mmCIF file of C-alpha atoms and ligand atoms in Angstrom:
data_model
loop_
_atom_site.group_PDB
_atom_site.id
_atom_site.type_symbol
_atom_site.label_atom_id
_atom_site.label_comp_id
_atom_site.label_asym_id
_atom_site.label_seq_id
_atom_site.Cartn_x
_atom_site.Cartn_y
_atom_site.Cartn_z
ATOM 1 C CA MET A 290 -21.101 -16.338 -24.384
ATOM 2 C CA ARG A 291 -18.544 -15.754 -21.670
ATOM 3 C CA ASN A 292 -17.764 -18.393 -19.078
ATOM 4 C CA ARG A 293 -19.781 -17.784 -15.952
ATOM 5 C CA THR A 294 -18.938 -20.507 -13.491
ATOM 6 C CA PHE A 295 -17.605 -19.551 -10.065
ATOM 7 C CA LEU A 296 -14.125 -20.828 -10.924
ATOM 8 C CA ASP A 297 -14.059 -19.147 -14.345
ATOM 9 C CA ILE A 298 -14.884 -15.804 -12.758
ATOM 10 C CA TYR A 299 -12.349 -16.350 -9.996
ATOM 11 C CA GLU A 300 -9.678 -17.181 -12.547
ATOM 12 C CA LYS A 301 -10.429 -14.059 -14.566
ATOM 13 C CA ILE A 302 -10.439 -11.768 -11.532
ATOM 14 C CA ILE A 303 -7.051 -13.077 -10.363
ATOM 15 C CA SER A 304 -5.580 -12.792 -13.874
ATOM 16 C CA ILE A 305 -6.127 -9.022 -13.994
ATOM 17 C CA PRO A 306 -3.341 -7.335 -11.985
ATOM 18 C CA SER A 307 -4.527 -4.496 -9.723
ATOM 19 C CA ILE A 308 -1.633 -3.841 -7.358
ATOM 20 C CA SER A 309 -1.709 -0.661 -5.354
ATOM 21 C CA ALA A 310 1.482 0.681 -3.845
ATOM 22 C CA MET A 311 2.740 3.981 -2.508
ATOM 23 C CA GLU A 312 5.726 3.580 -4.827
ATOM 24 C CA GLU A 313 4.655 4.864 -8.246
ATOM 25 C CA ARG A 314 6.843 2.374 -10.125
ATOM 26 C CA ILE A 315 4.800 -0.644 -9.000
ATOM 27 C CA ASP A 316 1.403 1.053 -8.525
ATOM 28 C CA GLN A 317 -1.160 -0.083 -11.130
ATOM 29 C CA SER A 318 -4.471 1.313 -12.359
ATOM 30 C CA ASN A 319 -7.470 -0.809 -11.372
ATOM 31 C CA LYS A 320 -9.421 0.249 -14.505
ATOM 32 C CA GLN A 321 -9.255 -3.190 -16.092
ATOM 33 C CA ILE A 322 -10.657 -5.094 -13.107
ATOM 34 C CA ILE A 323 -13.353 -2.444 -12.618
ATOM 35 C CA ASP A 324 -14.351 -2.814 -16.282
ATOM 36 C CA TYR A 325 -14.462 -6.584 -15.988
ATOM 37 C CA LEU A 326 -16.665 -6.477 -12.876
ATOM 38 C CA SER A 327 -18.906 -3.831 -14.480
ATOM 39 C CA ASN A 328 -19.579 -6.053 -17.485
ATOM 40 C CA LEU A 329 -20.071 -9.087 -15.280
ATOM 41 C CA PHE A 330 -22.801 -7.445 -13.206
ATOM 42 C CA ALA A 331 -24.285 -5.321 -16.022
ATOM 43 C CA ASP A 332 -24.964 -8.502 -17.986
ATOM 44 C CA ILE A 333 -27.270 -9.805 -15.251
ATOM 45 C CA GLY A 334 -29.228 -6.577 -14.900
ATOM 46 C CA PHE A 335 -27.254 -4.321 -12.561
ATOM 47 C CA ARG A 336 -27.032 -0.588 -13.250
ATOM 48 C CA ILE A 337 -23.420 0.506 -13.254
ATOM 49 C CA SER A 338 -21.718 3.696 -12.257
ATOM 50 C CA ILE A 339 -17.955 4.120 -12.319
ATOM 51 C CA GLN A 340 -16.249 7.020 -10.574
ATOM 52 C CA LYS A 341 -12.712 8.208 -11.057
ATOM 53 C CA VAL A 342 -11.101 8.606 -7.649
ATOM 54 C CA PRO A 343 -9.514 12.021 -7.141
ATOM 55 C CA ASN A 344 -5.985 12.345 -5.740
ATOM 56 C CA ALA A 345 -5.117 8.860 -6.980
ATOM 57 C CA ARG A 346 -3.205 7.501 -9.964
ATOM 58 C CA ASN A 347 -5.892 6.508 -12.473
ATOM 59 C CA LYS A 348 -8.042 4.590 -9.985
ATOM 60 C CA TYR A 349 -11.781 3.926 -10.072
ATOM 61 C CA ASN A 350 -14.659 2.863 -7.856
ATOM 62 C CA LEU A 351 -17.497 0.755 -9.189
ATOM 63 C CA LEU A 352 -21.039 0.924 -7.874
ATOM 64 C CA ALA A 353 -23.477 -1.665 -9.238
ATOM 65 C CA GLN A 354 -27.128 -1.539 -8.235
ATOM 66 C CA VAL A 355 -30.236 -3.592 -8.806
ATOM 67 C CA GLY A 356 -33.617 -2.539 -7.471
ATOM 68 C CA SER A 357 -34.425 0.915 -6.182
ATOM 69 C CA GLY A 358 -35.965 2.762 -3.268
ATOM 70 C CA GLU A 359 -34.857 3.261 0.308
ATOM 71 C CA GLY A 360 -32.495 1.149 2.367
ATOM 72 C CA GLY A 361 -31.248 -2.144 1.067
ATOM 73 C CA LEU A 362 -27.953 -3.958 1.358
ATOM 74 C CA LEU A 363 -24.445 -3.004 0.263
ATOM 75 C CA LEU A 364 -21.851 -5.696 -0.413
ATOM 76 C CA ALA A 365 -18.463 -4.013 -0.549
ATOM 77 C CA GLY A 366 -14.865 -4.897 -1.173
ATOM 78 C CA HIS A 367 -11.629 -3.541 -2.551
ATOM 79 C CA SER A 368 -10.495 -4.208 -6.080
ATOM 80 C CA ASP A 369 -6.781 -3.810 -5.391
ATOM 81 C CA THR A 370 -4.155 -6.129 -3.931
ATOM 82 C CA VAL A 371 -0.821 -5.594 -2.253
ATOM 83 C CA PRO A 372 2.360 -6.128 -4.314
ATOM 84 C CA PHE A 373 3.794 -9.656 -4.234
ATOM 85 C CA ASP A 374 7.221 -10.919 -3.179
ATOM 86 C CA GLU A 375 8.944 -11.950 -6.358
ATOM 87 C CA GLY A 376 10.679 -15.305 -5.980
ATOM 88 C CA ARG A 377 8.723 -16.296 -2.879
ATOM 89 C CA TRP A 378 5.657 -17.588 -4.733
ATOM 90 C CA ASN A 379 5.596 -21.221 -5.826
ATOM 91 C CA SER A 380 3.255 -20.387 -8.695
ATOM 92 C CA ASP A 381 2.307 -17.406 -10.874
ATOM 93 C CA PRO A 382 0.375 -15.018 -8.561
ATOM 94 C CA PHE A 383 -1.866 -14.010 -11.499
ATOM 95 C CA LYS A 384 -2.698 -17.553 -12.591
ATOM 96 C CA LEU A 385 -5.340 -19.187 -10.421
ATOM 97 C CA LYS A 386 -3.998 -22.514 -9.140
ATOM 98 C CA HIS A 387 -6.596 -25.004 -7.953
ATOM 99 C CA GLN A 388 -4.921 -27.550 -5.704
ATOM 100 C CA ASP A 389 -5.689 -29.411 -2.462
ATOM 101 C CA ASN A 390 -9.158 -27.853 -2.229
ATOM 102 C CA ARG A 391 -7.591 -24.383 -2.307
ATOM 103 C CA LEU A 392 -7.437 -21.546 -4.784
ATOM 104 C CA TYR A 393 -4.003 -19.915 -4.921
ATOM 105 C CA GLY A 394 -3.331 -16.471 -6.373
ATOM 106 C CA LEU A 395 -2.817 -12.816 -5.478
ATOM 107 C CA GLY A 396 -6.151 -11.490 -4.209
ATOM 108 C CA THR A 397 -7.822 -14.905 -3.801
ATOM 109 C CA CYS A 398 -8.232 -14.254 -0.074
ATOM 110 C CA ASP A 399 -7.668 -10.486 0.275
ATOM 111 C CA MET A 400 -10.101 -9.976 -1.401
ATOM 112 C CA LYS A 401 -10.879 -9.675 -5.097
ATOM 113 C CA GLY A 402 -12.351 -13.175 -5.053
ATOM 114 C CA PHE A 403 -15.231 -11.891 -2.917
ATOM 115 C CA PHE A 404 -16.858 -10.565 -6.091
ATOM 116 C CA ALA A 405 -17.000 -14.111 -7.462
ATOM 117 C CA PHE A 406 -18.737 -15.183 -4.236
ATOM 118 C CA ILE A 407 -21.286 -12.368 -4.665
ATOM 119 C CA PHE A 408 -21.936 -13.376 -8.264
ATOM 120 C CA GLU A 409 -22.458 -16.980 -7.218
ATOM 121 C CA ALA A 410 -24.796 -15.964 -4.363
ATOM 122 C CA ILE A 411 -27.143 -14.049 -6.656
ATOM 123 C CA GLN A 412 -27.429 -16.784 -9.276
ATOM 124 C CA THR A 413 -30.531 -18.277 -7.692
ATOM 125 C CA LEU A 414 -32.211 -14.933 -6.898
ATOM 126 C CA GLU A 415 -35.030 -13.452 -8.888
ATOM 127 C CA LEU A 416 -33.520 -10.002 -9.249
ATOM 128 C CA ASP A 417 -36.646 -8.540 -10.900
ATOM 129 C CA LYS A 418 -38.655 -9.297 -7.735
ATOM 130 C CA ILE A 419 -36.306 -7.410 -5.439
ATOM 131 C CA LYS A 420 -38.073 -4.909 -3.135
ATOM 132 C CA LYS A 421 -35.100 -2.961 -1.762
ATOM 133 C CA PRO A 422 -31.884 -2.180 -3.608
ATOM 134 C CA LEU A 423 -28.857 -4.433 -3.611
ATOM 135 C CA PHE A 424 -25.601 -2.555 -4.107
ATOM 136 C CA ILE A 425 -22.156 -3.872 -4.949
ATOM 137 C CA LEU A 426 -19.190 -1.589 -4.385
ATOM 138 C CA ALA A 427 -15.621 -2.224 -5.556
ATOM 139 C CA THR A 428 -13.196 0.369 -4.235
ATOM 140 C CA ALA A 429 -9.678 1.463 -5.177
ATOM 141 C CA ASP A 430 -6.449 1.780 -3.182
ATOM 142 C CA GLU A 431 -7.639 0.129 0.043
ATOM 143 C CA GLU A 432 -4.160 -1.291 0.576
ATOM 144 C CA THR A 433 -2.507 2.139 0.514
ATOM 145 C CA THR A 434 -4.519 5.312 1.159
ATOM 146 C CA MET A 435 -8.140 4.072 1.174
ATOM 147 C CA ALA A 436 -8.712 6.904 -1.300
ATOM 148 C CA GLY A 437 -11.529 4.983 -3.007
ATOM 149 C CA ALA A 438 -13.608 4.409 0.136
ATOM 150 C CA ARG A 439 -12.903 7.948 1.402
ATOM 151 C CA PHE A 440 -14.158 9.397 -1.880
ATOM 152 C CA PHE A 441 -17.185 7.110 -1.965
ATOM 153 C CA ALA A 442 -18.149 8.135 1.580
ATOM 154 C CA SER A 443 -17.747 11.833 0.727
ATOM 155 C CA GLN A 444 -20.150 11.497 -2.211
ATOM 156 C CA GLN A 445 -23.025 10.044 -0.126
ATOM 157 C CA LEU A 446 -24.603 8.520 -3.251
ATOM 158 C CA ILE A 447 -26.517 5.793 -1.430
ATOM 159 C CA LYS A 448 -27.916 5.087 2.022
ATOM 160 C CA PRO A 449 -28.362 1.361 2.497
ATOM 161 C CA GLU A 450 -29.610 -0.056 5.804
ATOM 162 C CA MET A 451 -26.800 -2.524 6.081
ATOM 163 C CA ALA A 452 -23.376 -3.115 4.600
ATOM 164 C CA ILE A 453 -21.054 -6.108 4.563
ATOM 165 C CA ILE A 454 -17.385 -5.698 3.702
ATOM 166 C CA GLY A 455 -16.123 -9.080 2.555
ATOM 167 C CA GLU A 456 -12.585 -8.917 3.932
ATOM 168 C CA PRO A 457 -11.232 -12.303 5.063
ATOM 169 C CA THR A 458 -12.589 -12.786 8.615
ATOM 170 C CA GLU A 459 -13.177 -16.563 8.473
ATOM 171 C CA LEU A 460 -16.883 -15.689 8.184
ATOM 172 C CA LYS A 461 -16.879 -14.178 11.693
ATOM 173 C CA PRO A 462 -18.592 -10.800 12.022
ATOM 174 C CA ILE A 463 -16.181 -7.994 12.934
ATOM 175 C CA GLY A 464 -17.898 -4.946 14.399
ATOM 176 C CA LYS A 465 -15.076 -2.852 15.800
ATOM 177 C CA HIS A 466 -11.502 -1.866 15.247
ATOM 178 C CA LYS A 467 -9.209 0.941 16.272
ATOM 179 C CA GLY A 468 -8.119 3.752 14.011
ATOM 180 C CA HIS A 469 -4.615 4.710 13.015
ATOM 181 C CA MET A 470 -2.735 7.933 12.354
ATOM 182 C CA GLY A 471 0.911 8.817 11.827
ATOM 183 C CA GLN A 472 2.213 12.161 13.078
ATOM 184 C CA SER A 473 5.524 13.882 12.574
ATOM 185 C CA LEU A 474 7.141 16.522 14.759
ATOM 186 C CA GLU A 475 9.982 18.593 13.332
ATOM 187 C CA ILE A 476 11.988 20.886 15.531
ATOM 188 C CA ALA A 477 14.203 23.590 14.132
ATOM 189 C CA GLY A 478 16.938 24.653 16.552
ATOM 190 C CA GLN A 479 20.018 26.672 15.828
ATOM 191 C CA SER A 480 23.337 24.857 15.483
ATOM 192 C CA GLY A 481 26.657 26.064 16.852
ATOM 193 C CA HIS A 482 29.876 24.906 18.516
ATOM 194 C CA SER A 483 29.271 22.790 21.599
ATOM 195 C CA SER A 484 31.898 24.740 23.589
ATOM 196 C CA ASP A 485 29.208 27.360 24.254
ATOM 197 C CA PRO A 486 25.753 25.735 24.177
ATOM 198 C CA GLU A 487 24.135 29.077 25.046
ATOM 199 C CA LYS A 488 25.005 30.409 21.580
ATOM 200 C CA GLY A 489 22.561 28.074 19.841
ATOM 201 C CA VAL A 490 19.152 26.485 20.369
ATOM 202 C CA ASN A 491 19.346 22.768 20.925
ATOM 203 C CA ALA A 492 16.602 20.945 19.012
ATOM 204 C CA ILE A 493 17.102 17.756 21.040
ATOM 205 C CA GLU A 494 16.424 19.650 24.274
ATOM 206 C CA ILE A 495 13.173 21.009 22.805
ATOM 207 C CA MET A 496 12.298 17.506 21.624
ATOM 208 C CA HIS A 497 12.926 16.239 25.152
ATOM 209 C CA LYS A 498 10.207 18.604 26.415
ATOM 210 C CA ALA A 499 7.870 17.690 23.546
ATOM 211 C CA ILE A 500 8.313 13.965 24.252
ATOM 212 C CA HIS A 501 7.593 14.545 27.917
ATOM 213 C CA SER A 502 4.279 16.190 26.945
ATOM 214 C CA LEU A 503 3.435 13.379 24.513
ATOM 215 C CA LEU A 504 4.049 10.746 27.189
ATOM 216 C CA GLU A 505 1.714 12.623 29.512
ATOM 217 C CA LEU A 506 -0.856 12.544 26.722
ATOM 218 C CA ARG A 507 -0.263 8.814 26.332
ATOM 219 C CA ASP A 508 -1.040 8.289 30.020
ATOM 220 C CA ASN A 509 -4.133 10.487 29.755
ATOM 221 C CA LEU A 510 -5.361 8.440 26.770
ATOM 222 C CA ALA A 511 -4.753 5.197 28.659
ATOM 223 C CA LEU A 512 -6.813 6.461 31.565
ATOM 224 C CA ASN A 513 -9.697 8.157 29.765
ATOM 225 C CA TYR A 514 -10.047 6.658 26.275
ATOM 226 C CA ARG A 515 -10.650 2.966 26.684
ATOM 227 C CA ASP A 516 -12.776 0.216 25.231
ATOM 228 C CA GLU A 517 -12.500 -2.908 27.327
ATOM 229 C CA SER A 518 -13.590 -5.145 24.451
ATOM 230 C CA PHE A 519 -10.124 -4.745 22.873
ATOM 231 C CA THR A 520 -7.150 -6.857 23.948
ATOM 232 C CA VAL A 521 -5.287 -3.558 24.333
ATOM 233 C CA PRO A 522 -8.183 -1.496 25.712
ATOM 234 C CA GLN A 523 -6.708 1.996 25.599
ATOM 235 C CA ALA A 524 -6.067 4.398 22.739
ATOM 236 C CA THR A 525 -2.314 4.049 22.263
ATOM 237 C CA LEU A 526 0.459 6.464 21.372
ATOM 238 C CA ASN A 527 3.815 5.050 20.274
ATOM 239 C CA LEU A 528 7.053 6.945 19.673
ATOM 240 C CA GLY A 529 8.395 5.148 16.624
ATOM 241 C CA HIS A 530 11.269 7.040 15.065
ATOM 242 C CA VAL A 531 13.526 9.839 16.202
ATOM 243 C CA HIS A 532 16.434 11.482 14.447
ATOM 244 C CA GLY A 533 18.359 14.586 15.394
ATOM 245 C CA GLY A 534 21.737 16.225 15.212
ATOM 246 C CA ASP A 535 24.937 15.218 13.505
ATOM 247 C CA ALA A 536 27.874 15.343 15.948
ATOM 248 C CA GLU A 537 28.504 15.337 19.679
ATOM 249 C CA ASN A 538 30.452 18.596 19.439
ATOM 250 C CA ARG A 539 27.718 20.566 17.704
ATOM 251 C CA ILE A 540 24.541 22.086 19.115
ATOM 252 C CA CYS A 541 21.712 20.066 17.535
ATOM 253 C CA GLY A 542 20.041 22.190 14.851
ATOM 254 C CA HIS A 543 17.260 19.809 13.787
ATOM 255 C CA CYS A 544 15.331 16.961 15.356
ATOM 256 C CA LYS A 545 12.483 14.896 13.999
ATOM 257 C CA LEU A 546 10.085 12.452 15.664
ATOM 258 C CA ASN A 547 7.490 10.173 14.066
ATOM 259 C CA PHE A 548 4.813 8.649 16.284
ATOM 260 C CA ASP A 549 1.478 6.956 15.814
ATOM 261 C CA LEU A 550 -1.805 7.125 17.650
ATOM 262 C CA ARG A 551 -4.542 4.504 17.544
ATOM 263 C CA CYS A 552 -7.974 5.853 18.444
ATOM 264 C CA VAL A 553 -10.636 3.733 20.100
ATOM 265 C CA PRO A 554 -14.257 4.170 18.917
ATOM 266 C CA GLY A 555 -15.589 7.354 20.500
ATOM 267 C CA LEU A 556 -12.319 9.231 20.007
ATOM 268 C CA SER A 557 -12.407 10.962 16.632
ATOM 269 C CA ASP A 558 -9.286 11.698 14.606
ATOM 270 C CA GLU A 559 -9.962 15.448 14.858
ATOM 271 C CA GLN A 560 -10.271 15.212 18.640
ATOM 272 C CA ALA A 561 -7.047 13.195 18.899
ATOM 273 C CA VAL A 562 -5.128 15.741 16.826
ATOM 274 C CA ARG A 563 -6.524 18.521 19.016
ATOM 275 C CA MET A 564 -5.343 16.632 22.097
ATOM 276 C CA ILE A 565 -1.844 16.322 20.621
ATOM 277 C CA ASP A 566 -1.705 20.064 19.951
ATOM 278 C CA ASP A 567 -3.100 20.849 23.394
ATOM 279 C CA ALA A 568 -0.473 18.627 25.016
ATOM 280 C CA LEU A 569 2.291 20.358 23.056
ATOM 281 C CA ALA A 570 0.882 23.869 23.542
ATOM 282 C CA PRO A 571 3.274 24.869 26.390
ATOM 283 C CA VAL A 572 6.270 23.780 24.259
ATOM 284 C CA TYR A 573 4.887 25.597 21.194
ATOM 285 C CA LYS A 574 4.520 28.679 23.383
ATOM 286 C CA GLN A 575 8.021 28.486 24.849
ATOM 287 C CA TYR A 576 9.611 27.971 21.399
ATOM 288 C CA PRO A 577 7.526 29.910 18.856
ATOM 289 C CA ASN A 578 8.024 29.014 15.179
ATOM 290 C CA ARG A 579 10.432 26.207 15.977
ATOM 291 C CA ILE A 580 8.024 23.273 16.074
ATOM 292 C CA LEU A 581 6.065 21.888 13.146
ATOM 293 C CA ARG A 582 3.551 19.069 13.594
ATOM 294 C CA THR A 583 2.234 17.394 10.441
ATOM 295 C CA SER A 584 0.071 14.382 9.649
ATOM 296 C CA MET A 585 2.204 11.866 7.752
ATOM 297 C CA TYR A 586 -0.784 10.625 5.699
ATOM 298 C CA ASP A 587 -4.593 10.613 5.830
ATOM 299 C CA SER A 588 -5.679 8.977 9.060
ATOM 300 C CA SER A 589 -8.011 5.983 9.346
ATOM 301 C CA PRO A 590 -10.749 6.510 11.922
ATOM 302 C CA ALA A 591 -11.768 3.941 14.524
ATOM 303 C CA PHE A 592 -14.785 1.828 13.597
ATOM 304 C CA ALA A 593 -17.759 0.642 15.615
ATOM 305 C CA CYS A 594 -20.839 -0.883 14.012
ATOM 306 C CA LYS A 595 -23.970 1.268 14.510
ATOM 307 C CA ASN A 596 -26.431 -1.628 14.677
ATOM 308 C CA GLU A 597 -29.594 0.454 14.216
ATOM 309 C CA HIS A 598 -31.134 -2.268 12.028
ATOM 310 C CA ASP A 599 -29.893 -5.217 14.126
ATOM 311 C CA ILE A 600 -27.233 -6.342 11.671
ATOM 312 C CA VAL A 601 -25.285 -7.881 14.566
ATOM 313 C CA ASP A 602 -28.159 -10.152 15.529
ATOM 314 C CA LEU A 603 -28.695 -11.137 11.909
ATOM 315 C CA ALA A 604 -25.008 -11.860 11.268
ATOM 316 C CA GLU A 605 -24.578 -13.774 14.526
ATOM 317 C CA THR A 606 -27.622 -15.913 13.784
ATOM 318 C CA LEU A 607 -26.550 -16.627 10.206
ATOM 319 C CA THR A 608 -22.866 -17.316 10.949
ATOM 320 C CA GLY A 609 -23.102 -18.900 14.404
ATOM 321 C CA PHE A 610 -20.282 -16.654 15.627
ATOM 322 C CA SER A 611 -20.595 -13.733 18.020
ATOM 323 C CA MET A 612 -19.340 -10.328 16.946
ATOM 324 C CA GLN A 613 -15.618 -9.722 17.403
ATOM 325 C CA ASN A 614 -13.039 -6.960 17.139
ATOM 326 C CA ALA A 615 -10.170 -6.777 14.675
ATOM 327 C CA ASN A 616 -6.667 -5.494 15.271
ATOM 328 C CA TYR A 617 -6.273 -4.177 11.730
ATOM 329 C CA ALA A 618 -7.847 -1.213 9.944
ATOM 330 C CA THR A 619 -10.428 -1.568 7.170
ATOM 331 C CA GLU A 620 -12.654 0.628 5.008
ATOM 332 C CA ALA A 621 -15.487 0.078 7.513
ATOM 333 C CA PRO A 622 -15.344 3.565 9.135
ATOM 334 C CA PHE A 623 -15.853 5.110 5.694
ATOM 335 C CA ILE A 624 -18.701 2.771 4.730
ATOM 336 C CA ASN A 625 -20.177 3.552 8.178
ATOM 337 C CA MET A 626 -20.326 7.209 7.097
ATOM 338 C CA LEU A 627 -23.081 6.261 4.627
ATOM 339 C CA GLY A 628 -25.230 5.852 7.735
ATOM 340 C CA CYS A 629 -25.669 2.090 7.500
ATOM 341 C CA ASP A 630 -25.056 -0.769 9.931
ATOM 342 C CA THR A 631 -21.664 -2.039 8.810
ATOM 343 C CA LEU A 632 -19.842 -5.305 9.490
ATOM 344 C CA VAL A 633 -16.623 -6.737 8.147
ATOM 345 C CA LEU A 634 -17.473 -10.324 7.288
ATOM 346 C CA GLY A 635 -16.038 -12.499 4.578
ATOM 347 C CA PRO A 636 -14.485 -15.802 3.526
ATOM 348 C CA GLY A 637 -10.828 -16.708 4.020
ATOM 349 C CA SER A 638 -8.388 -15.937 6.788
ATOM 350 C CA ILE A 639 -6.341 -12.808 7.421
ATOM 351 C CA GLU A 640 -3.443 -15.249 8.048
ATOM 352 C CA GLN A 641 -3.191 -15.783 4.309
ATOM 353 C CA ALA A 642 -3.494 -12.110 3.380
ATOM 354 C CA HIS A 643 -0.382 -10.271 2.183
ATOM 355 C CA GLN A 644 1.550 -13.576 2.092
ATOM 356 C CA PRO A 645 3.364 -15.458 -0.684
ATOM 357 C CA ASP A 646 1.187 -18.325 -1.977
ATOM 358 C CA GLU A 647 -1.950 -16.524 -0.800
ATOM 359 C CA PHE A 648 -4.907 -18.893 -0.978
ATOM 360 C CA ILE A 649 -8.512 -19.374 0.000
ATOM 361 C CA SER A 650 -9.947 -22.713 1.032
ATOM 362 C CA LEU A 651 -12.842 -23.943 -1.094
ATOM 363 C CA ASP A 652 -14.517 -24.989 2.164
ATOM 364 C CA TYR A 653 -15.679 -21.359 2.338
ATOM 365 C CA VAL A 654 -17.677 -21.493 -0.887
ATOM 366 C CA ALA A 655 -20.892 -23.140 0.284
ATOM 367 C CA PRO A 656 -21.214 -21.284 3.632
ATOM 368 C CA THR A 657 -20.356 -17.899 2.098
ATOM 369 C CA VAL A 658 -22.773 -18.279 -0.791
ATOM 370 C CA THR A 659 -25.510 -19.395 1.615
ATOM 371 C CA LEU A 660 -24.763 -16.520 3.996
ATOM 372 C CA LEU A 661 -24.837 -13.840 1.277
ATOM 373 C CA ASN A 662 -27.941 -15.358 -0.251
ATOM 374 C CA LYS A 663 -29.766 -15.326 3.095
ATOM 375 C CA MET A 664 -28.603 -11.779 3.881
ATOM 376 C CA ILE A 665 -29.920 -10.509 0.553
ATOM 377 C CA HIS A 666 -33.197 -12.383 1.036
ATOM 378 C CA HIS A 667 -33.622 -11.001 4.531
ATOM 379 C CA ILE A 668 -32.905 -7.383 3.635
ATOM 380 C CA CYS A 669 -33.927 -6.912 0.008
ATOM 381 C CA TYR A 670 -37.019 -9.147 -0.408
HETATM 382 ZN ZN1 LIG B 81 -8.211 -6.472 2.276
#
């Protein structure tokens, strides 16, 4: 018989590396952690389905389900971690260290350990008496592309009433955050000797006009796309990187700009991209075939909890905290696409995420287990 205490499970989860990284050299498959979690939940009666995530390097999502029928509750989290800073950890990131009422290790807080909390919370439940389904989802590549959650949303396999994503929020319900996209503008001019600038096409001059249009768009966003519940209320556009030309005595033949745009809820990614192209349309028209706009990577949409089943009320009552916004992106907009009320709500603090000596305080155990237990009772029984 395998060890099944909270700490045993935590230790095992942390011991299985599941780093995701853009850089292929350090990117790892999450197959092993998915298999471990599958066995863990299968052994107590969950039905398991594992999906290979397309456009990813050997990554998998796990969906575990007990009970059947309409609605129900989804408890979701990501199975991957960020890479760790070698030499900056005071202990082995893959060996759970229990010290000073804390658990140290990579993923203890963000957020593989959440699955140990779920397991603990369902220990006292009579799973055979469940009336609505309880789902557990472990996704892949949240820390890089969110490919796992994107794929899961596209499949539309389940439609729970409510979903909780157990990212570290200090057990405060998070119901909103902005989106994020990176855009690149490349301008092809025609180089030549600077003694006669008319003989070439100066890419920096075209970029100057493009930037002017983008700054007008920025002002338009600030005026018309706002959500006053954010510290920075407007949808923002930031010029982040520009590179062009090679010498002062040459006409600039190539110029590149990278910028980002952060949508507020209500402004979709598609709409934002359309607004960028509309803003640049006069420059496109004046310089045909010289300007190329591309998305640098898949965008993350803004998120706002739907609250059709009063999840906010429930979470506020159970946690004692009112709903808040986050200033980081999560998988919540994708889980939202299942059509459920979605909140980000979990143990641990974002302060300890992505840091050397990542830890979670054991003070979170009792309140988190109680919270999850009550949520499941409220929704599934
Ligand atoms: Zn996370």
